[in-house]
PDB file of C-alpha atoms in Angstrom:
ATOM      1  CA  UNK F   1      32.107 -20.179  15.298  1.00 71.00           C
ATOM      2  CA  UNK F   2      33.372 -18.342  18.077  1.00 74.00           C
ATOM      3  CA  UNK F   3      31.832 -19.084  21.577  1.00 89.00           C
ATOM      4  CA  UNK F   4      31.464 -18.498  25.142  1.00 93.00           C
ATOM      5  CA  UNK F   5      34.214 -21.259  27.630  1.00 94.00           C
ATOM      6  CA  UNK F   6      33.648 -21.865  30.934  1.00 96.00           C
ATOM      7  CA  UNK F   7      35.613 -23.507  33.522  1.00 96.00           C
ATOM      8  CA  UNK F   8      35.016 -25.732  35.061  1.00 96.00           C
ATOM      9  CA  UNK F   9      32.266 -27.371  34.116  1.00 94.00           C
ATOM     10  CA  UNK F  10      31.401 -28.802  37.417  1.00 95.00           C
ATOM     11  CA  UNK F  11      32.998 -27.645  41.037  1.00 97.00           C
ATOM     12  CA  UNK F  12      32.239 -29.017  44.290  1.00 97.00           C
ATOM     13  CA  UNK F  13      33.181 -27.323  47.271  1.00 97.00           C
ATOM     14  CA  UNK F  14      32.965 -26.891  50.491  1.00 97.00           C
ATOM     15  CA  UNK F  15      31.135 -24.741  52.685  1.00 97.00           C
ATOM     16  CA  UNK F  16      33.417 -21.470  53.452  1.00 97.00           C
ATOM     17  CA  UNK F  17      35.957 -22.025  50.982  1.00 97.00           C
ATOM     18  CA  UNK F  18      36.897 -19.811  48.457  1.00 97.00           C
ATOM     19  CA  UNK F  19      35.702 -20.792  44.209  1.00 98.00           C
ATOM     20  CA  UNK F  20      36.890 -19.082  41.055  1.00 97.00           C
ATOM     21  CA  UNK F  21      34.880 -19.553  38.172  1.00 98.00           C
ATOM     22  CA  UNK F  22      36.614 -18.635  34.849  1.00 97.00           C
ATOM     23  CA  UNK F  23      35.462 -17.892  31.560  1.00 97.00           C
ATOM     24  CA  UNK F  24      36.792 -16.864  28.172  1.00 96.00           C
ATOM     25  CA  UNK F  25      34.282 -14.318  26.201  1.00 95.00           C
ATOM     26  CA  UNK F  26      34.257 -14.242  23.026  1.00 93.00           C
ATOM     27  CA  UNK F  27      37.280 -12.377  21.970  1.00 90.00           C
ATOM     28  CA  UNK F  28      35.569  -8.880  20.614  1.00 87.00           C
ATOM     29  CA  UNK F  29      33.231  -8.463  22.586  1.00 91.00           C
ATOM     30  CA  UNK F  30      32.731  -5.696  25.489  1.00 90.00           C
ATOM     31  CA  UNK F  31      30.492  -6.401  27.956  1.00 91.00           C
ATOM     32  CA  UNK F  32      30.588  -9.536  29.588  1.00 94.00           C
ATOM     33  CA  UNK F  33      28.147 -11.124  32.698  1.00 95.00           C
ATOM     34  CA  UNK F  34      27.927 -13.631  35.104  1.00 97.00           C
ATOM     35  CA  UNK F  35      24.166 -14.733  35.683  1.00 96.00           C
ATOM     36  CA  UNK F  36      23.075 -18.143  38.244  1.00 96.00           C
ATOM     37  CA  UNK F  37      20.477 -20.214  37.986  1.00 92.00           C
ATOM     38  CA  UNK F  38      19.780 -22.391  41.089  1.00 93.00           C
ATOM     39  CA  UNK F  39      18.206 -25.526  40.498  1.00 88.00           C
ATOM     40  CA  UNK F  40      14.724 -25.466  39.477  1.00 82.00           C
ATOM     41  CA  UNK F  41      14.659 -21.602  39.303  1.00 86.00           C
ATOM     42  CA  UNK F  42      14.537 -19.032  36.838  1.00 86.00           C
ATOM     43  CA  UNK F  43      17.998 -17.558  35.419  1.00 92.00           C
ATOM     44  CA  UNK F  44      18.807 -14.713  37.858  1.00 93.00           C
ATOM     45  CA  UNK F  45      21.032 -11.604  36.673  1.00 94.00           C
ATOM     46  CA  UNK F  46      24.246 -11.126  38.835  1.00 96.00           C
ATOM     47  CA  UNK F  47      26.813  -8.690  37.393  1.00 95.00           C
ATOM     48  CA  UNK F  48      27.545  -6.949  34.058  1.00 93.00           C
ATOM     49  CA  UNK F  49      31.476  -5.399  33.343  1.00 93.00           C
ATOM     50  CA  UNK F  50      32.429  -2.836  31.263  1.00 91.00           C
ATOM     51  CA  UNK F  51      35.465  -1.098  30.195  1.00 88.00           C
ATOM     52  CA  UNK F  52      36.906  -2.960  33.274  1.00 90.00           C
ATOM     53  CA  UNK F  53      34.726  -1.983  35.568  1.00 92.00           C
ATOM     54  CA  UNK F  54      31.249  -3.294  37.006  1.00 94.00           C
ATOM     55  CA  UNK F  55      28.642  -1.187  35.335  1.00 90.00           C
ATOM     56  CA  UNK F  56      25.752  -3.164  36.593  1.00 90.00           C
ATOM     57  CA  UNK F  57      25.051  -5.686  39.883  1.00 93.00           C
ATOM     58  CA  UNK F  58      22.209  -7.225  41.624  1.00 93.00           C
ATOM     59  CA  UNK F  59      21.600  -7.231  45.043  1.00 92.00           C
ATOM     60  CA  UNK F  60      22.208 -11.129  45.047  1.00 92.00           C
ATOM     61  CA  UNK F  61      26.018 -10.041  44.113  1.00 95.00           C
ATOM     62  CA  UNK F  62      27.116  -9.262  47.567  1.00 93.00           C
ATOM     63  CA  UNK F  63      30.405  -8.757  49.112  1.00 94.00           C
ATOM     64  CA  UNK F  64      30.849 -12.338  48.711  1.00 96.00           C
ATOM     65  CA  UNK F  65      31.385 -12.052  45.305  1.00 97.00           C
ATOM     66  CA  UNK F  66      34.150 -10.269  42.846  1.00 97.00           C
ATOM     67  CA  UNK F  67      34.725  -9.966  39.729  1.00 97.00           C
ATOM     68  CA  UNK F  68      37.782  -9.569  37.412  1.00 94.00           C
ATOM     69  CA  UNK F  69      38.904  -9.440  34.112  1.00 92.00           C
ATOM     70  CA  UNK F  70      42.844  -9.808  34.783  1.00 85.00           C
ATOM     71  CA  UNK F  71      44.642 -10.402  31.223  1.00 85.00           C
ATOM     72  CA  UNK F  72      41.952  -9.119  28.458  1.00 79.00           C
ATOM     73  CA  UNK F  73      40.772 -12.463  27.881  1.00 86.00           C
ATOM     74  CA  UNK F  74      39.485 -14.477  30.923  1.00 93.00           C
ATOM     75  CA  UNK F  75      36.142 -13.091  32.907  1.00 96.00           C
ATOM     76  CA  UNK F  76      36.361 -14.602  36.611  1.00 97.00           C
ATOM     77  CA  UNK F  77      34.115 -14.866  39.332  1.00 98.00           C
ATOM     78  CA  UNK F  78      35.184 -15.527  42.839  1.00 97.00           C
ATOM     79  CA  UNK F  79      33.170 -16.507  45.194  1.00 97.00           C
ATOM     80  CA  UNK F  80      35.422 -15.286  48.627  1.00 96.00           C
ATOM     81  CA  UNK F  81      33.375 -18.144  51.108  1.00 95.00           C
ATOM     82  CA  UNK F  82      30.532 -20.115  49.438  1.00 96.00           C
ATOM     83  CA  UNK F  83      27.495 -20.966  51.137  1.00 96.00           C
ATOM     84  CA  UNK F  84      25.335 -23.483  50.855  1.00 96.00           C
ATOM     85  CA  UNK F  85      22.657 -21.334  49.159  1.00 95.00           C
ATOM     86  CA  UNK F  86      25.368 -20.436  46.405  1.00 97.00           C
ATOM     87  CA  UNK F  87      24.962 -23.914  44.698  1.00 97.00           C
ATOM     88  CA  UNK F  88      23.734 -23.312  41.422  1.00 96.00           C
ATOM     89  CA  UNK F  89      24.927 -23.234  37.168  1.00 94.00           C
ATOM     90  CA  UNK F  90      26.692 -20.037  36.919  1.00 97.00           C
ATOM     91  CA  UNK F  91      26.570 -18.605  33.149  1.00 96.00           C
ATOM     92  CA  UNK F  92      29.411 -16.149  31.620  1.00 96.00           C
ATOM     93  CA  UNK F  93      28.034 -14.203  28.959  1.00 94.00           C
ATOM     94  CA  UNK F  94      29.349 -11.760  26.266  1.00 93.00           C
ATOM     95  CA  UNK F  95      28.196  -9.431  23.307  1.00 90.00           C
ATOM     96  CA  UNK F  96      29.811  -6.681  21.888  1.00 84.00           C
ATOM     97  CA  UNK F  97      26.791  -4.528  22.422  1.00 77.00           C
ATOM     98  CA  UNK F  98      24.367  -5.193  19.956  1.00 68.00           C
ATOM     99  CA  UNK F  99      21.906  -6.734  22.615  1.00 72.00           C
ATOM    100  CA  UNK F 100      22.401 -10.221  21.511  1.00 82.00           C
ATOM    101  CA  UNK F 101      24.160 -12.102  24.760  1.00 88.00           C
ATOM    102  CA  UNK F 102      26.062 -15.117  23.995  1.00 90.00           C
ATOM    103  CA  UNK F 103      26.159 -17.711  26.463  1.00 92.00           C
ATOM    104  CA  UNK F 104      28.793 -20.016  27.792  1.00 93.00           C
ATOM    105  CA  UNK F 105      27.451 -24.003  28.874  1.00 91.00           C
ATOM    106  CA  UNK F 106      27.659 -23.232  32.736  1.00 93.00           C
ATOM    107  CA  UNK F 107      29.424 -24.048  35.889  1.00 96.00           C
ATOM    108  CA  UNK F 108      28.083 -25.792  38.425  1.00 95.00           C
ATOM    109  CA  UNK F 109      28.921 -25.265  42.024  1.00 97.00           C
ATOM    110  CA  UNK F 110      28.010 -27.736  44.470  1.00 97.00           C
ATOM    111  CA  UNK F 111      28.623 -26.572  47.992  1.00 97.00           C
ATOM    112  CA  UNK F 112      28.616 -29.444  50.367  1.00 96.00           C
TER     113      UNK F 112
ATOM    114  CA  UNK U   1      10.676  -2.715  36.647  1.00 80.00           C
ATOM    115  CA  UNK U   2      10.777  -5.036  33.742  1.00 86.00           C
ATOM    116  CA  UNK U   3       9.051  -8.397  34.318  1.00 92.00           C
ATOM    117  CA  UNK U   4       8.665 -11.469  31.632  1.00 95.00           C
ATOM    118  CA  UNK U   5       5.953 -13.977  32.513  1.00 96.00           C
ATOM    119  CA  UNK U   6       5.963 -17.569  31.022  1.00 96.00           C
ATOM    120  CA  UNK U   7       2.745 -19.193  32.770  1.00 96.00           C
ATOM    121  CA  UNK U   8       3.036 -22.678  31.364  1.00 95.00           C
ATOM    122  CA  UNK U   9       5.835 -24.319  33.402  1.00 94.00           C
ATOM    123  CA  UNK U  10       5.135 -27.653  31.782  1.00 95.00           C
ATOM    124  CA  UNK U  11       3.893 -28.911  28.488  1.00 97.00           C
ATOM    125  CA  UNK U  12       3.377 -31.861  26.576  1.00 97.00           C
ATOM    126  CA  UNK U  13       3.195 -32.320  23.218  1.00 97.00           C
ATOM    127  CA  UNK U  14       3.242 -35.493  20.796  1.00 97.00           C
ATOM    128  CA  UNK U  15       5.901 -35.743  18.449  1.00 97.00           C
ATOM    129  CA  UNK U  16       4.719 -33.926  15.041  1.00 97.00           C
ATOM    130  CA  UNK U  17       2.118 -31.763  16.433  1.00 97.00           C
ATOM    131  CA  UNK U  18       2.306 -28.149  16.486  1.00 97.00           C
ATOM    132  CA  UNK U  19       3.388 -26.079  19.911  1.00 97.00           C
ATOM    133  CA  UNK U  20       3.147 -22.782  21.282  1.00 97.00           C
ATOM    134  CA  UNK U  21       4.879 -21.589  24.447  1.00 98.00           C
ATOM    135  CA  UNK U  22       3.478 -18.421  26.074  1.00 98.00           C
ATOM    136  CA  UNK U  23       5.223 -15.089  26.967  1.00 98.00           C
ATOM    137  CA  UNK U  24       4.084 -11.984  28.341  1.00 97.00           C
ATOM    138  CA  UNK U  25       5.809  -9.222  29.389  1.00 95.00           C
ATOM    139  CA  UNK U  26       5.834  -5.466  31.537  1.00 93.00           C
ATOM    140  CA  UNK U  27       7.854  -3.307  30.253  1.00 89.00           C
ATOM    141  CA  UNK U  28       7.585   0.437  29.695  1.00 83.00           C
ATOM    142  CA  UNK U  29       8.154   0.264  26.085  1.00 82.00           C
ATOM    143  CA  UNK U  30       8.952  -2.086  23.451  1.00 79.00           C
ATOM    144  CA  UNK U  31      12.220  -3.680  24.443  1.00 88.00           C
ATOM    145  CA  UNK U  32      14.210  -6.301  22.649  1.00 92.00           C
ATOM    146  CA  UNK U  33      12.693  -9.862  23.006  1.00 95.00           C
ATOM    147  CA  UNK U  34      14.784 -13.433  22.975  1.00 95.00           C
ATOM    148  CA  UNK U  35      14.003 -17.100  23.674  1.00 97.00           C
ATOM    149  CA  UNK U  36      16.507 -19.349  24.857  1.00 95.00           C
ATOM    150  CA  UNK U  37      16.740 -23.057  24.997  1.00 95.00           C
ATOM    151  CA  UNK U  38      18.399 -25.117  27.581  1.00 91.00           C
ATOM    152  CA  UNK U  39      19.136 -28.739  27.523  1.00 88.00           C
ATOM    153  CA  UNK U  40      19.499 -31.074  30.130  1.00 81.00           C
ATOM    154  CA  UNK U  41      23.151 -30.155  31.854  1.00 74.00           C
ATOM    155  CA  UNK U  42      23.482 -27.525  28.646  1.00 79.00           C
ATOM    156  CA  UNK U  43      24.010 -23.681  28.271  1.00 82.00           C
ATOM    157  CA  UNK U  44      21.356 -21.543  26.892  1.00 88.00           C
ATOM    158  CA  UNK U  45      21.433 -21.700  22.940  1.00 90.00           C
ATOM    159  CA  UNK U  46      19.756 -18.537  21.294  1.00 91.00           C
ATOM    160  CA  UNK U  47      16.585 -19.341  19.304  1.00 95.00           C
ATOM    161  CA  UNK U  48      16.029 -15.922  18.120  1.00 95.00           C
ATOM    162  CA  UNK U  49      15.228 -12.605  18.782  1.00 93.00           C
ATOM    163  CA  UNK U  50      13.218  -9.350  18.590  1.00 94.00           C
ATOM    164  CA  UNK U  51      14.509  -6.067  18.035  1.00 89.00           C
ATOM    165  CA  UNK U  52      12.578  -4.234  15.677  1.00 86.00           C
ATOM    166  CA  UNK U  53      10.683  -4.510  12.293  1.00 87.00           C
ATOM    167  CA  UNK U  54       8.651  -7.307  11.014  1.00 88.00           C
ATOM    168  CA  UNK U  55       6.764  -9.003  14.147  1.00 91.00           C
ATOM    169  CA  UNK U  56       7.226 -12.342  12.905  1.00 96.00           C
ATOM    170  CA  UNK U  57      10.967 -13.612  13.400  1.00 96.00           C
ATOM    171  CA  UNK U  58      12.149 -16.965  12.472  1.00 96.00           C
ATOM    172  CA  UNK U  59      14.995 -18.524  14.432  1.00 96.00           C
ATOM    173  CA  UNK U  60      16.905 -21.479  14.526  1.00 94.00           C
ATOM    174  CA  UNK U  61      15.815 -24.793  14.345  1.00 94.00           C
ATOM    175  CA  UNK U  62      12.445 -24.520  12.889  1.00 96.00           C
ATOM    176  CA  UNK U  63      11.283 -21.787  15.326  1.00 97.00           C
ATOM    177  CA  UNK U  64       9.575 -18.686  15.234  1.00 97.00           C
ATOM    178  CA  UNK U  65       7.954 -16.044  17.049  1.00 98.00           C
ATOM    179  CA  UNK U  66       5.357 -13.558  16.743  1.00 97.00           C
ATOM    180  CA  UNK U  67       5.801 -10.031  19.063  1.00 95.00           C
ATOM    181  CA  UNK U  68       2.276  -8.609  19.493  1.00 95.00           C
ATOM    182  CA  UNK U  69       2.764  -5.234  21.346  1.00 92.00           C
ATOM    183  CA  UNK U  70      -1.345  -4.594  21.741  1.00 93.00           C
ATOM    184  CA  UNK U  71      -0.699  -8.724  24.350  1.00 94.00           C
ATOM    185  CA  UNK U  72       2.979  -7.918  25.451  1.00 94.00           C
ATOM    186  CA  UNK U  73       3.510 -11.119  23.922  1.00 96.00           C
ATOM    187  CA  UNK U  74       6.548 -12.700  22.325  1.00 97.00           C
ATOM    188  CA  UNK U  75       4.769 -16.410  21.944  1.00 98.00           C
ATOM    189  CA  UNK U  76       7.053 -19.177  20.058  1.00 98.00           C
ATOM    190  CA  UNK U  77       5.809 -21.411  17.942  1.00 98.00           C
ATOM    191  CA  UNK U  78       6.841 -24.777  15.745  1.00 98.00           C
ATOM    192  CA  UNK U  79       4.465 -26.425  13.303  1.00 97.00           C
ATOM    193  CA  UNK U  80       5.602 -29.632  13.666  1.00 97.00           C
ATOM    194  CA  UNK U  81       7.744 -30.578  17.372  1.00 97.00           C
ATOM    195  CA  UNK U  82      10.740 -33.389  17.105  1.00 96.00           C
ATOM    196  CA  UNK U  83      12.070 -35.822  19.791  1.00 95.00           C
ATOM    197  CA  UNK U  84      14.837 -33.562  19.909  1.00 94.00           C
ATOM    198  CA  UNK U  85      12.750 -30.416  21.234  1.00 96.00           C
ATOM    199  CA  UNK U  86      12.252 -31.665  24.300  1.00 96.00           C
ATOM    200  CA  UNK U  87      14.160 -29.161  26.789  1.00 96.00           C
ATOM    201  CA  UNK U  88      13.340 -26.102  29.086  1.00 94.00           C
ATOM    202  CA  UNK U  89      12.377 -22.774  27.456  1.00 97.00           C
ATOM    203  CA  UNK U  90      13.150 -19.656  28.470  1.00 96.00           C
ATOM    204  CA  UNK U  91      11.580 -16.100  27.448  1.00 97.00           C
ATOM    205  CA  UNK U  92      13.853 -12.998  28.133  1.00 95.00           C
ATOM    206  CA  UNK U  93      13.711  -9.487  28.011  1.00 93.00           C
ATOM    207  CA  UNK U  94      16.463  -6.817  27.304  1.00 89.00           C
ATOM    208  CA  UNK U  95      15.446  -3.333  27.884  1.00 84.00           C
ATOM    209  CA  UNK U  96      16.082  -0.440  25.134  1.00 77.00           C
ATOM    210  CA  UNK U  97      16.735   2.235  27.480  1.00 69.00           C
ATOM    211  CA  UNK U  98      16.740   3.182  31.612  1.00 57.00           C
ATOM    212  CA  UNK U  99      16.887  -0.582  32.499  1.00 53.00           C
ATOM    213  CA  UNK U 100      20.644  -1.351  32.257  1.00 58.00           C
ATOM    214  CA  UNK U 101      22.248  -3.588  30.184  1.00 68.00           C
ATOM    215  CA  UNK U 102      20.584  -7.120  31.639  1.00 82.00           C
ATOM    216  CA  UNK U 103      18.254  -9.500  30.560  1.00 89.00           C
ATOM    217  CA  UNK U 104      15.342 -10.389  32.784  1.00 91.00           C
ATOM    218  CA  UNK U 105      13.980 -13.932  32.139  1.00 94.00           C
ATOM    219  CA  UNK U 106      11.164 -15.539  32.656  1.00 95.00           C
ATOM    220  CA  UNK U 107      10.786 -18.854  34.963  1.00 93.00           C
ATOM    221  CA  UNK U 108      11.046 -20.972  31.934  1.00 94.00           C
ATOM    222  CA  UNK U 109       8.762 -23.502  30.349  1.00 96.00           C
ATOM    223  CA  UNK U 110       9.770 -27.239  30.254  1.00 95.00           C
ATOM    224  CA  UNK U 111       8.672 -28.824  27.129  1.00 97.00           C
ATOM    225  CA  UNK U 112       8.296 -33.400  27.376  1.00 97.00           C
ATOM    226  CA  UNK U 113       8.040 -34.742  24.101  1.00 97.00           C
ATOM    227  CA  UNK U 114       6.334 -38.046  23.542  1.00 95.00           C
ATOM    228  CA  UNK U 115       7.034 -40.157  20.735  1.00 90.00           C
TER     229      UNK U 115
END
C-alpha cells in the first residue's frame, strides 16, 4: 500500500542551524502539507502546496521556514535557523484531493 | 473559524469494556469529519471518516463513529477495547468550503488501557 516517508525520523540540532526535513508523498497525489505537533500539544497546521506553489500557511510558518518540492517527488521543509521553540514531530501529508490526508510517521526535531 | 473540541484528555478503560471518546465541533456547516490514532513515537493512522451519507461510519480496527449534526458531534466508539487500543486520539475537522484545504484538530484524547 502506498504511503507517506519521512526523513529522518529523528534530528537533533542545534540552536541557529539550519534543518531540512524531507518527505516522499505518495506518488499521485497533489496537495501535500507539513503540520507540527510539539510535545504534549495538539497537531498544529503549518503549510499546504499546490501546483508548486504554497496555497495555504499559518502564521506559525514564518520566514523561518520554506518549503519546496524540487524533483516531483520529495516535499521538504527547511527550517533556515531553528529555535528552541521549533522542537517538535513534524508530519508530511498528502491526498490527491479527495479530503482524505495521508500521513507520514513524523520527524522529530530536537533543538538543543 | 473552525474549532474541534475533544474535552476528555484522559481516559481509562478496562480491557473488554466498551469506550466512547467525545468530539464536538464549530463549524459553519457540515464539514468532513476524521479520527486519527497516534501511537507512542508513531504517525497518525486514519480510523475513519465522515463525508456525507449514512451518520454511522465504521472504520478500521473495530471502530466506528456516529456524526450527529443537531450535537456537532463526531463521538467514536468500540464495543469491546483491546490492550492494543491504548494510544492518543485525535478528532479533526476538514472544512467543505471557505476554510482552505487544512484540517483543524482537536487537543487529542489519551486512552490507558488496563488489563
Amino acid at each position: 500500500e502506498p504511503e507517506v516517508t519521512q526523513t529522518p525520523s529523528h534530528q537533533v540540532t542545534q540552536m541557529g542551524q539550519e534543518v531540512i526535513l524531507r518527505c516522499v508523498p505518495i506518488s499521485n497525489h497533489l496537495y501535500f502539507y507539513w503540520y507540527r505537533q510539539i510535545l504534549g500539544q495538539k497537531v498544529e497546521f503549518l503549510v499546504s502546496f499546490y501546483n508548486n506553489e504554497i496555497s495555504e500557511k499559518s502564521e506559525i510558518f514564518d520566514d523561518q521556514f520554506s518549503v519546496e518540492r524540487p524533483d516531483g517527488s520529495n516535499f521538504t521543509l527547511k527550517i533556515r535557523s531553528t529555535k528552541l521553540e521549533d522542537s517538535a514531530m513534524y508530519f508530511c501529508a498528502s491526498t490527491w484531493g479527495t479530503g482524505e490526508l495521508f500521513f507520514g510517521e513524523g520527524s522529530r526535531l530536537t533543538v538543543l | 473559524a473552525q474549532s474541534v473540541t475533544q474535552p476528555d484528555i484522559h481516559i481509562t478503560v478496562s480491557e473488554g469494556a466498551s469506550l466512547e471518546l467525545r468530539c464536538n465541533y464549530s463549524y459553519g456547516a457540515t464539514p468532513y469529519l476524521f479520527w486519527y490514532v497516534q501511537s507512542p513515537g508513531q504517525g497518525l493512522q486514519l480510523l475513519l471518516k465522515y463525508f456525507s451519507g449514512d451518520t454511522l461510519v465504521q472504520g478500521i480496527k473495530g471502530f466506528e463513529a456516529e456524526f450527529k449534526r443537531s450535537q456537532s458531534s463526531f463521538n467514536l466508539r468500540k464495543p469491546s477495547v483491546h490492550w492494543s487500543d491504548a494510544a492518543e486520539y485525535f478528532c479533526a475537522l476538514l472544512p467543505i468550503t471557505g476554510g482552505g484545504n487544512k484540517l483543524t484538530f482537536g487537543t487529542g484524547t489519551q486512552l490507558k488501557v488496563e488489563l
